């Protein structure tokens, strides 16, 4: 009998030790303490999009110039719930990345704080920290270091989303950041009188919208309000997919899609219109 | 306390402990991602995707469609530590409905105890990652086995 009692005590001890074993986190990582809210779901078909930070980096590499005042005006909206605040976080994060990658500290700080505001509203308090803000400030003149810090922000954001099983927020935040990044590029391209590299990058990015739509449609069952975003993206993609140059390239996975001037103008208008609609949500 | 009660408490604690270990340690996204970090080297973190699965009596395939930028240098890091029965990971240029798709990378033939796989690729706008999950032919007393695979993607 003593053996059984001893084994029981040992099992309890092992269990308690395993429970109290806190995760070690490095200096730049958030510590996740919340519990899982829902049971994670198994998926047969998975869709993966680039990160918002990578979209911004790609535009920067296409020699997208910095023009002051073209980003979305800062507003701390109090309306809406988790979905609207996630969308706003996406939009403003693209503005933050554009300013950071162009070494604009004063603007970056403002957009960082607005991102923090919306991240806090959806419960992601640990993502935009004062420590990260200070690191960005110290490294503002070094683009490679800025990209590394942005990668860490994205990593922490993904940790939080995955741990809390809030995967439906990923395409929503991406939709905001993606449209905002393309809107900025359109404004720069128009003012620069057509930069071919920037125009190619806009075309390259717009094609991602087809996968974004699949992902948003998949998440529709989680939150019916996603439908408003789907309608906006769907309208934009219908315009793009119907273009003759796109139709001719549909089977050519490796070739670049080269739009005519008329097609580009139509695409620019469609992006601006989608951007405007997204801001009203 | 009689012997019967003690035995009951003992078995209750045993089952409780085993379940507690299983639920707290299997498929923790943060741990799986953190363990991929050494394999990322100088690549910047782009995204991560956790694919969860339940082993069934028949083999199954789960597909991950991934958007890429053409010409960008990517590193794919796969962590299969929490796949109790080894799975096969294969990358293709087209989805599983295309007959003439091109195989870009596979873990087929790799040692079954290998837990991390890396692959670098540049020239694609889209890749399709197939996770081939074998059938569970073991007899676990009716217990269903679950598992997962973590993908971390880096870019330069």
Short mmCIF file of C-alpha atoms in Angstrom, two decimals:
data_model
loop_
_atom_site.label_atom_id
_atom_site.label_comp_id
_atom_site.label_asym_id
_atom_site.label_seq_id
_atom_site.Cartn_x
_atom_site.Cartn_y
_atom_site.Cartn_z
CA UNK A 1 0.00 0.00 0.00
CA UNK A 2 2.90 2.34 0.80
CA UNK A 3 4.12 1.88 -2.79
CA UNK A 4 0.78 3.00 -4.17
CA UNK A 5 0.61 6.07 -1.91
CA UNK A 6 4.21 6.95 -2.82
CA UNK A 7 3.44 6.59 -6.57
CA UNK A 8 0.38 8.80 -6.16
CA UNK A 9 2.38 11.53 -4.42
CA UNK A 10 5.08 11.29 -7.11
CA UNK A 11 2.48 11.75 -9.88
CA UNK A 12 0.97 14.79 -8.16
CA UNK A 13 4.44 16.28 -7.73
CA UNK A 14 5.31 15.72 -11.42
CA UNK A 15 2.03 17.29 -12.46
CA UNK A 16 2.45 20.34 -10.24
CA UNK A 17 6.05 20.86 -11.39
CA UNK A 18 4.95 20.66 -15.04
CA UNK A 19 2.25 23.25 -14.40
CA UNK A 20 4.52 25.71 -12.64
CA UNK A 21 7.22 25.49 -15.30
CA UNK A 22 6.99 28.97 -16.83
CA UNK A 23 8.08 29.50 -20.40
CA UNK A 24 11.38 31.28 -20.70
CA UNK A 25 11.20 34.26 -23.00
CA UNK A 26 13.98 36.26 -24.50
CA UNK A 27 14.27 40.01 -24.11
CA UNK A 28 12.33 40.83 -27.25
CA UNK A 29 9.51 38.35 -26.95
CA UNK A 30 6.17 38.65 -25.30
CA UNK A 31 5.14 36.22 -22.61
CA UNK A 32 1.78 34.66 -23.30
CA UNK A 33 -0.19 34.05 -20.14
CA UNK A 34 -3.76 33.85 -21.39
CA UNK A 35 -5.42 30.52 -21.82
CA UNK A 36 -6.75 29.11 -25.05
CA UNK A 37 -10.25 30.40 -25.57
CA UNK A 38 -11.48 27.83 -28.08
CA UNK A 39 -10.44 24.45 -29.38
CA UNK A 40 -8.14 24.82 -32.42
CA UNK A 41 -9.63 23.58 -35.65
CA UNK A 42 -8.11 21.16 -38.15
CA UNK A 43 -8.06 22.38 -41.76
CA UNK A 44 -7.73 20.32 -44.94
CA UNK A 45 -6.79 23.32 -47.05
CA UNK A 46 -4.57 26.03 -45.62
CA UNK A 47 -3.82 29.41 -47.19
CA UNK A 48 -0.77 31.49 -46.26
CA UNK A 49 -0.20 35.15 -47.09
CA UNK A 50 2.99 37.18 -46.78
CA UNK A 51 3.29 39.34 -43.68
CA UNK A 52 2.28 43.02 -43.86
CA UNK A 53 5.87 43.89 -43.03
CA UNK A 54 7.12 41.88 -46.03
CA UNK A 55 4.69 43.71 -48.34
CA UNK A 56 6.14 47.04 -47.13
CA UNK A 57 9.72 45.78 -47.56
CA UNK A 58 8.96 44.67 -51.14
CA UNK A 59 7.61 48.13 -52.00
CA UNK A 60 10.68 49.74 -50.45
CA UNK A 61 12.91 47.49 -52.58
CA UNK A 62 11.03 48.64 -55.69
CA UNK A 63 12.39 52.13 -54.97
CA UNK A 64 9.12 53.52 -53.67
CA UNK A 65 9.96 57.09 -52.72
CA UNK A 66 8.81 58.83 -49.58
CA UNK A 67 6.15 61.49 -50.00
CA UNK A 68 4.88 63.24 -46.91
CA UNK A 69 1.16 63.35 -46.19
CA UNK A 70 -0.09 60.47 -48.35
CA UNK A 71 -0.71 57.99 -45.54
CA UNK A 72 -4.10 57.67 -43.84
CA UNK A 73 -4.89 60.45 -41.40
CA UNK A 74 -4.64 59.31 -37.79
CA UNK A 75 -7.97 58.87 -36.05
CA UNK A 76 -8.54 57.04 -32.80
CA UNK A 77 -12.00 55.69 -33.60
CA UNK A 78 -14.03 54.36 -30.71
CA UNK A 79 -16.68 52.66 -32.86
CA UNK A 80 -16.72 49.01 -33.92
CA UNK A 81 -15.48 45.83 -32.32
CA UNK A 82 -12.62 43.39 -32.70
CA UNK A 83 -12.94 43.10 -36.48
CA UNK A 84 -12.96 46.86 -37.20
CA UNK A 85 -10.09 47.48 -34.79
CA UNK A 86 -8.06 44.67 -36.41
CA UNK A 87 -8.68 46.22 -39.83
CA UNK A 88 -7.55 49.63 -38.54
CA UNK A 89 -4.46 48.03 -36.99
CA UNK A 90 -3.66 46.60 -40.43
CA UNK A 91 -4.13 49.95 -42.20
CA UNK A 92 -2.04 51.93 -39.72
CA UNK A 93 0.68 49.27 -39.51
CA UNK A 94 1.28 49.76 -43.27
CA UNK A 95 1.65 53.50 -42.62
CA UNK A 96 4.01 52.79 -39.74
CA UNK A 97 6.17 50.49 -41.91
CA UNK A 98 6.26 53.04 -44.78
CA UNK A 99 7.52 55.75 -42.42
CA UNK A 100 9.99 53.49 -40.62
CA UNK A 101 11.49 52.13 -43.85
CA UNK A 102 11.98 55.73 -45.00
CA UNK A 103 13.67 56.81 -41.74
CA UNK A 104 10.88 59.22 -40.73
CA UNK A 105 10.96 59.12 -36.95
CA UNK A 106 8.38 61.79 -36.02
CA UNK A 107 5.68 60.22 -38.21
CA UNK A 108 6.71 56.67 -37.22
CA UNK A 109 6.23 57.46 -33.55
CA UNK A 110 2.69 58.78 -34.19
CA UNK A 111 1.72 55.69 -36.20
CA UNK A 112 3.34 53.36 -33.65
CA UNK A 113 1.12 54.84 -30.94
CA UNK A 114 -2.03 54.53 -33.04
CA UNK A 115 -1.13 50.88 -33.81
CA UNK A 116 -0.59 50.31 -30.09
CA UNK A 117 -4.01 51.81 -29.38
CA UNK A 118 -5.80 49.42 -31.76
CA UNK A 119 -3.65 46.42 -30.74
CA UNK A 120 -4.56 47.08 -27.09
CA UNK A 121 -8.23 47.24 -28.04
CA UNK A 122 -8.13 43.69 -29.45
CA UNK A 123 -6.19 42.41 -26.44
CA UNK A 124 -2.73 42.34 -28.03
CA UNK A 125 -1.26 44.67 -25.41
CA UNK A 126 2.19 43.09 -25.40
CA UNK A 127 2.93 43.57 -29.11
CA UNK A 128 3.63 47.33 -29.38
CA UNK A 129 5.71 47.96 -26.27
CA UNK A 130 7.73 50.94 -25.11
CA UNK A 131 10.86 48.81 -25.41
CA UNK A 132 10.12 48.18 -29.11
CA UNK A 133 9.45 51.88 -29.65
CA UNK A 134 12.85 52.73 -28.12
CA UNK A 135 14.61 50.12 -30.25
CA UNK A 136 12.99 51.53 -33.39
CA UNK A 137 14.05 55.06 -32.41
CA UNK A 138 17.65 53.98 -31.80
CA UNK A 139 17.84 52.18 -35.15
CA UNK A 140 15.78 54.54 -37.32
CA UNK A 141 18.69 55.28 -39.67
CA UNK A 142 19.52 51.58 -40.19
CA UNK A 143 16.94 49.97 -42.49
CA UNK A 144 18.27 46.41 -41.99
CA UNK A 145 17.89 46.74 -38.22
CA UNK A 146 14.41 48.21 -38.67
CA UNK A 147 13.41 45.17 -40.78
CA UNK A 148 14.71 42.85 -38.04
CA UNK A 149 12.65 44.69 -35.40
CA UNK A 150 9.55 44.60 -37.62
CA UNK A 151 10.07 40.84 -38.04
CA UNK A 152 10.03 40.50 -34.25
CA UNK A 153 6.77 42.50 -34.04
CA UNK A 154 5.24 40.18 -36.66
CA UNK A 155 6.54 37.10 -34.81
CA UNK A 156 5.00 38.25 -31.54
CA UNK A 157 1.73 39.15 -33.24
CA UNK A 158 1.54 35.69 -34.83
CA UNK A 159 2.33 34.06 -31.47
CA UNK A 160 -0.58 35.82 -29.87
CA UNK A 161 -2.98 35.06 -32.75
CA UNK A 162 -2.02 31.37 -32.85
CA UNK A 163 -2.09 30.87 -29.10
CA UNK A 164 -5.50 32.46 -28.72
CA UNK A 165 -6.75 30.69 -31.85
CA UNK A 166 -7.78 33.98 -33.47
CA UNK A 167 -6.62 33.00 -36.94
CA UNK A 168 -9.60 34.74 -38.55
CA UNK A 169 -7.98 38.08 -37.65
CA UNK A 170 -4.92 37.42 -39.87
CA UNK A 171 -6.61 38.01 -43.26
CA UNK A 172 -8.53 40.99 -41.82
CA UNK A 173 -5.35 42.75 -40.64
CA UNK A 174 -3.64 41.77 -43.88
CA UNK A 175 -6.49 43.21 -45.98
CA UNK A 176 -6.03 46.58 -44.26
CA UNK A 177 -2.26 46.61 -44.59
CA UNK A 178 -2.29 45.31 -48.17
CA UNK A 179 -4.78 47.89 -49.46
CA UNK A 180 -3.02 50.70 -47.58
CA UNK A 181 0.42 49.69 -48.96
CA UNK A 182 -0.94 49.61 -52.52
CA UNK A 183 -2.77 52.91 -52.00
CA UNK A 184 0.51 54.56 -50.89
CA UNK A 185 2.30 53.09 -53.93
CA UNK A 186 -0.43 54.38 -56.26
CA UNK A 187 -0.11 57.90 -54.81
CA UNK A 188 3.68 57.82 -55.24
CA UNK A 189 3.43 56.42 -58.77
CA UNK A 190 0.94 59.12 -59.80
CA UNK A 191 3.12 61.91 -58.39
CA UNK A 192 6.29 60.47 -59.88
CA UNK A 193 4.65 60.16 -63.28
CA UNK A 194 4.80 56.34 -63.47
CA UNK A 195 7.73 54.50 -61.94
CA UNK A 196 7.85 51.11 -63.77
CA UNK A 197 9.37 49.30 -60.77
CA UNK A 198 6.63 50.55 -58.44
CA UNK A 199 3.94 49.75 -61.01
CA UNK A 200 5.27 46.19 -61.38
CA UNK A 201 5.22 45.78 -57.61
CA UNK A 202 1.60 46.99 -57.46
CA UNK A 203 0.67 44.39 -60.11
CA UNK A 204 2.65 41.69 -58.27
CA UNK A 205 0.85 42.53 -55.04
CA UNK A 206 -2.64 42.78 -56.43
CA UNK A 207 -2.44 39.13 -57.57
CA UNK A 208 -2.18 38.11 -53.90
CA UNK A 209 -5.79 39.30 -53.54
CA UNK A 210 -7.14 36.07 -55.03
CA UNK A 211 -5.67 34.02 -52.17
CA UNK A 212 -6.71 36.68 -49.65
CA UNK A 213 -10.30 36.27 -50.85
CA UNK A 214 -10.16 32.48 -50.41
CA UNK A 215 -8.88 32.95 -46.87
CA UNK A 216 -11.49 35.61 -46.00
CA UNK A 217 -14.28 33.41 -47.36
CA UNK A 218 -12.99 30.53 -45.27
CA UNK A 219 -13.10 32.66 -42.13
CA UNK A 220 -16.59 34.00 -42.90
CA UNK A 221 -18.18 31.37 -40.68
CA UNK A 222 -16.22 32.75 -37.69
CA UNK A 223 -17.47 36.32 -38.12
CA UNK A 224 -20.20 37.32 -40.59
CA UNK A 225 -18.99 40.94 -40.53
CA UNK A 226 -16.02 39.79 -42.64
CA UNK A 227 -18.50 39.89 -45.51
CA UNK A 228 -18.16 43.69 -45.75
CA UNK A 229 -14.42 43.31 -46.34
CA UNK A 230 -14.97 40.44 -48.80
CA UNK A 231 -17.28 42.61 -50.91
CA UNK A 232 -14.66 45.36 -51.19
CA UNK A 233 -11.79 43.00 -52.06
CA UNK A 234 -14.01 40.99 -54.40
CA UNK A 235 -14.92 44.14 -56.38
CA UNK A 236 -11.24 45.04 -56.72
CA UNK A 237 -10.22 41.54 -57.81
CA UNK A 238 -13.04 41.26 -60.37
CA UNK A 239 -11.77 44.47 -61.97
CA UNK A 240 -8.18 43.13 -62.04
CA UNK A 241 -8.95 39.56 -63.11
CA UNK A 242 -11.06 40.76 -66.05
CA UNK A 243 -8.18 42.74 -67.59
CA UNK A 244 -6.97 41.37 -70.91
CA UNK A 245 -3.30 41.29 -69.86
CA UNK A 246 -4.22 39.28 -66.77
CA UNK A 247 -6.35 36.83 -68.78
CA UNK A 248 -3.43 36.24 -71.18
CA UNK A 249 -1.11 35.44 -68.25
CA UNK A 250 -3.46 33.26 -66.26
CA UNK A 251 -1.52 30.03 -66.90
CA UNK A 252 1.89 31.65 -66.83
CA UNK A 253 2.92 31.29 -63.20
CA UNK A 254 6.43 32.62 -63.68
CA UNK A 255 5.93 35.46 -66.14
CA UNK A 256 5.37 39.04 -65.06
CA UNK A 257 1.98 40.55 -65.78
CA UNK A 258 2.53 43.73 -67.74
CA UNK A 259 -0.54 45.97 -67.71
CA UNK A 260 -1.27 48.55 -70.39
CA UNK A 261 -1.54 52.24 -69.44
CA UNK A 262 -5.34 52.09 -69.56
CA UNK A 263 -5.40 48.96 -67.40
CA UNK A 264 -3.04 50.55 -64.88
CA UNK A 265 -5.22 53.65 -64.67
CA UNK A 266 -8.29 51.49 -64.07
CA UNK A 267 -6.43 49.47 -61.45
CA UNK A 268 -5.26 52.63 -59.66
CA UNK A 269 -8.84 53.92 -59.54
CA UNK A 270 -10.08 50.56 -58.23
CA UNK A 271 -7.41 50.55 -55.48
CA UNK A 272 -8.28 54.12 -54.45
CA UNK A 273 -11.98 53.31 -54.37
CA UNK A 274 -11.41 50.11 -52.31
CA UNK A 275 -9.19 52.06 -49.92
CA UNK A 276 -11.89 54.69 -49.43
CA UNK A 277 -14.54 52.02 -48.77
CA UNK A 278 -12.30 50.20 -46.29
CA UNK A 279 -11.79 53.40 -44.29
CA UNK A 280 -15.53 53.74 -43.77
CA UNK A 281 -15.87 50.33 -42.06
CA UNK B 1 -9.39 4.43 3.45
CA UNK B 2 -9.66 0.93 2.15
CA UNK B 3 -7.52 -0.60 -0.58
CA UNK B 4 -10.24 -0.18 -3.22
CA UNK B 5 -10.48 3.60 -2.64
CA UNK B 6 -6.71 4.01 -2.74
CA UNK B 7 -6.52 2.06 -6.01
CA UNK B 8 -9.27 4.25 -7.48
CA UNK B 9 -7.45 7.47 -6.46
CA UNK B 10 -4.19 6.12 -7.88
CA UNK B 11 -5.64 5.29 -11.31
CA UNK B 12 -7.58 8.57 -11.38
CA UNK B 13 -4.38 10.51 -10.73
CA UNK B 14 -2.47 8.47 -13.32
CA UNK B 15 -5.01 9.22 -16.09
CA UNK B 16 -5.33 12.87 -15.04
CA UNK B 17 -1.55 13.34 -15.12
CA UNK B 18 -1.19 11.70 -18.55
CA UNK B 19 -3.95 13.86 -20.03
CA UNK B 20 -2.51 17.00 -18.47
CA UNK B 21 0.88 16.34 -20.07
CA UNK B 22 -0.67 15.66 -23.44
CA UNK B 23 -2.81 18.80 -23.56
CA UNK B 24 -0.17 21.19 -22.24
CA UNK B 25 2.82 20.03 -24.27
CA UNK B 26 1.55 18.91 -27.68
CA UNK B 27 1.37 21.46 -30.50
CA UNK B 28 2.28 24.60 -28.56
CA UNK B 29 2.71 27.07 -31.47
CA UNK B 30 5.17 29.30 -29.62
CA UNK B 31 7.44 26.43 -28.63
CA UNK B 32 7.36 24.89 -32.09
CA UNK B 33 8.23 28.28 -33.66
CA UNK B 34 10.93 29.10 -31.13
CA UNK B 35 12.57 25.75 -31.85
CA UNK B 36 12.73 26.71 -35.55
CA UNK B 37 14.68 29.90 -34.83
CA UNK B 38 18.20 28.39 -35.04
CA UNK B 39 17.38 27.14 -38.54
CA UNK B 40 16.34 30.61 -39.72
CA UNK B 41 19.91 31.94 -39.48
CA UNK B 42 20.06 35.35 -41.19
CA UNK B 43 16.57 35.13 -42.74
CA UNK B 44 13.88 37.55 -41.59
CA UNK B 45 10.70 36.06 -40.18
CA UNK B 46 7.83 36.31 -42.66
CA UNK B 47 5.09 33.97 -41.47
CA UNK B 48 4.33 30.76 -39.65
CA UNK B 49 1.53 28.27 -40.08
CA UNK B 50 0.55 25.42 -37.82
CA UNK B 51 -1.24 22.49 -39.45
CA UNK B 52 -3.06 20.24 -37.00
CA UNK B 53 -4.23 16.74 -37.85
CA UNK B 54 -5.75 13.60 -36.42
CA UNK B 55 -4.35 10.27 -37.57
CA UNK B 56 -7.07 8.19 -39.16
CA UNK B 57 -7.36 4.62 -40.36
CA UNK B 58 -6.64 5.83 -43.91
CA UNK B 59 -3.78 8.07 -45.13
CA UNK B 60 -4.71 11.71 -45.77
CA UNK B 61 -3.20 14.82 -47.38
CA UNK B 62 -3.49 18.39 -46.14
CA UNK B 63 -2.40 21.16 -48.47
CA UNK B 64 -0.99 24.60 -47.67
CA UNK B 65 -1.15 27.13 -50.53
CA UNK B 66 1.49 29.77 -50.02
CA UNK B 67 1.85 33.16 -51.75
CA UNK B 68 5.42 34.21 -52.51
CA UNK B 69 7.20 37.08 -54.24
CA UNK B 70 8.97 35.98 -57.42
CA UNK B 71 12.75 36.33 -57.12
CA UNK B 72 12.73 36.71 -53.34
CA UNK B 73 15.04 34.35 -51.40
CA UNK B 74 12.96 32.19 -49.06
CA UNK B 75 13.83 29.60 -46.45
CA UNK B 76 11.18 27.10 -45.37
CA UNK B 77 11.69 25.53 -41.93
CA UNK B 78 9.45 22.63 -40.93
CA UNK B 79 9.21 21.35 -37.37
CA UNK B 80 7.65 17.88 -37.07
CA UNK B 81 8.51 17.28 -33.38
CA UNK B 82 4.84 16.93 -32.51
CA UNK B 83 3.95 14.43 -35.22
CA UNK B 84 3.98 11.12 -33.29
CA UNK B 85 3.89 9.10 -36.52
CA UNK B 86 6.33 10.53 -39.13
CA UNK B 87 4.70 12.46 -41.99
CA UNK B 88 6.00 13.31 -45.46
CA UNK B 89 6.28 16.95 -46.55
CA UNK B 90 6.40 17.71 -50.28
CA UNK B 91 6.47 21.05 -52.10
CA UNK B 92 4.96 21.41 -55.57
CA UNK B 93 4.44 24.21 -58.09
CA UNK B 94 0.75 23.31 -58.54
CA UNK B 95 -2.01 21.98 -56.30
CA UNK B 96 -2.86 18.32 -55.81
CA UNK B 97 -5.54 18.39 -58.52
CA UNK B 98 -2.90 18.99 -61.23
CA UNK B 99 -1.48 15.78 -62.68
CA UNK B 100 1.67 17.25 -64.21
CA UNK B 101 2.84 19.27 -61.29
CA UNK B 102 6.54 19.60 -60.51
CA UNK B 103 8.02 18.31 -57.25
CA UNK B 104 10.30 20.96 -55.75
CA UNK B 105 11.24 19.31 -52.46
CA UNK B 106 10.31 16.27 -50.40
CA UNK B 107 11.21 14.75 -47.04
CA UNK B 108 10.43 11.26 -48.39
CA UNK B 109 13.31 8.92 -47.60
CA UNK B 110 14.63 11.11 -44.78
CA UNK B 111 15.35 9.42 -41.40
CA UNK B 112 12.12 8.96 -39.44
CA UNK B 113 13.61 10.53 -36.30
CA UNK B 114 14.53 13.79 -38.07
CA UNK B 115 12.49 16.63 -36.59
CA UNK B 116 13.53 19.67 -38.64
CA UNK B 117 13.69 20.14 -42.40
CA UNK B 118 14.85 23.22 -44.31
CA UNK B 119 14.44 24.16 -47.95
CA UNK B 120 15.40 27.27 -49.88
CA UNK B 121 13.56 28.54 -52.93
CA UNK B 122 13.49 31.67 -55.04
CA UNK B 123 11.63 31.37 -58.33
CA UNK B 124 7.94 31.06 -57.60
CA UNK B 125 4.90 33.20 -56.98
CA UNK B 126 3.07 30.36 -55.28
CA UNK B 127 3.93 26.94 -53.86
CA UNK B 128 1.76 24.12 -52.59
CA UNK B 129 2.93 22.21 -49.53
CA UNK B 130 1.42 18.77 -49.12
CA UNK B 131 1.47 17.12 -45.72
CA UNK B 132 1.04 13.37 -46.26
CA UNK B 133 -0.29 11.93 -43.01
CA UNK B 134 -0.03 8.15 -42.82
CA UNK B 135 -2.74 5.90 -41.43
CA UNK B 136 -2.54 5.01 -37.77
CA UNK B 137 -2.43 1.23 -37.72
CA UNK B 138 -1.31 0.96 -34.09
CA UNK B 139 -3.67 -0.25 -31.44
CA UNK B 140 -3.78 2.42 -28.76
CA UNK B 141 -6.71 1.01 -26.87
CA UNK B 142 -9.11 3.18 -28.84
CA UNK B 143 -7.20 6.41 -28.16
CA UNK B 144 -7.11 8.79 -31.15
CA UNK B 145 -3.67 10.16 -31.99
CA UNK B 146 -3.28 13.80 -32.98
CA UNK B 147 -0.29 15.76 -34.23
CA UNK B 148 0.83 18.86 -36.05
CA UNK B 149 3.55 20.38 -38.19
CA UNK B 150 4.85 23.94 -37.93
CA UNK B 151 6.09 25.87 -40.97
CA UNK B 152 8.17 28.99 -40.44
CA UNK B 153 9.01 30.99 -43.55
CA UNK B 154 11.92 33.40 -43.71
CA UNK B 155 13.03 35.85 -46.42
CA UNK B 156 16.23 37.72 -47.18
#
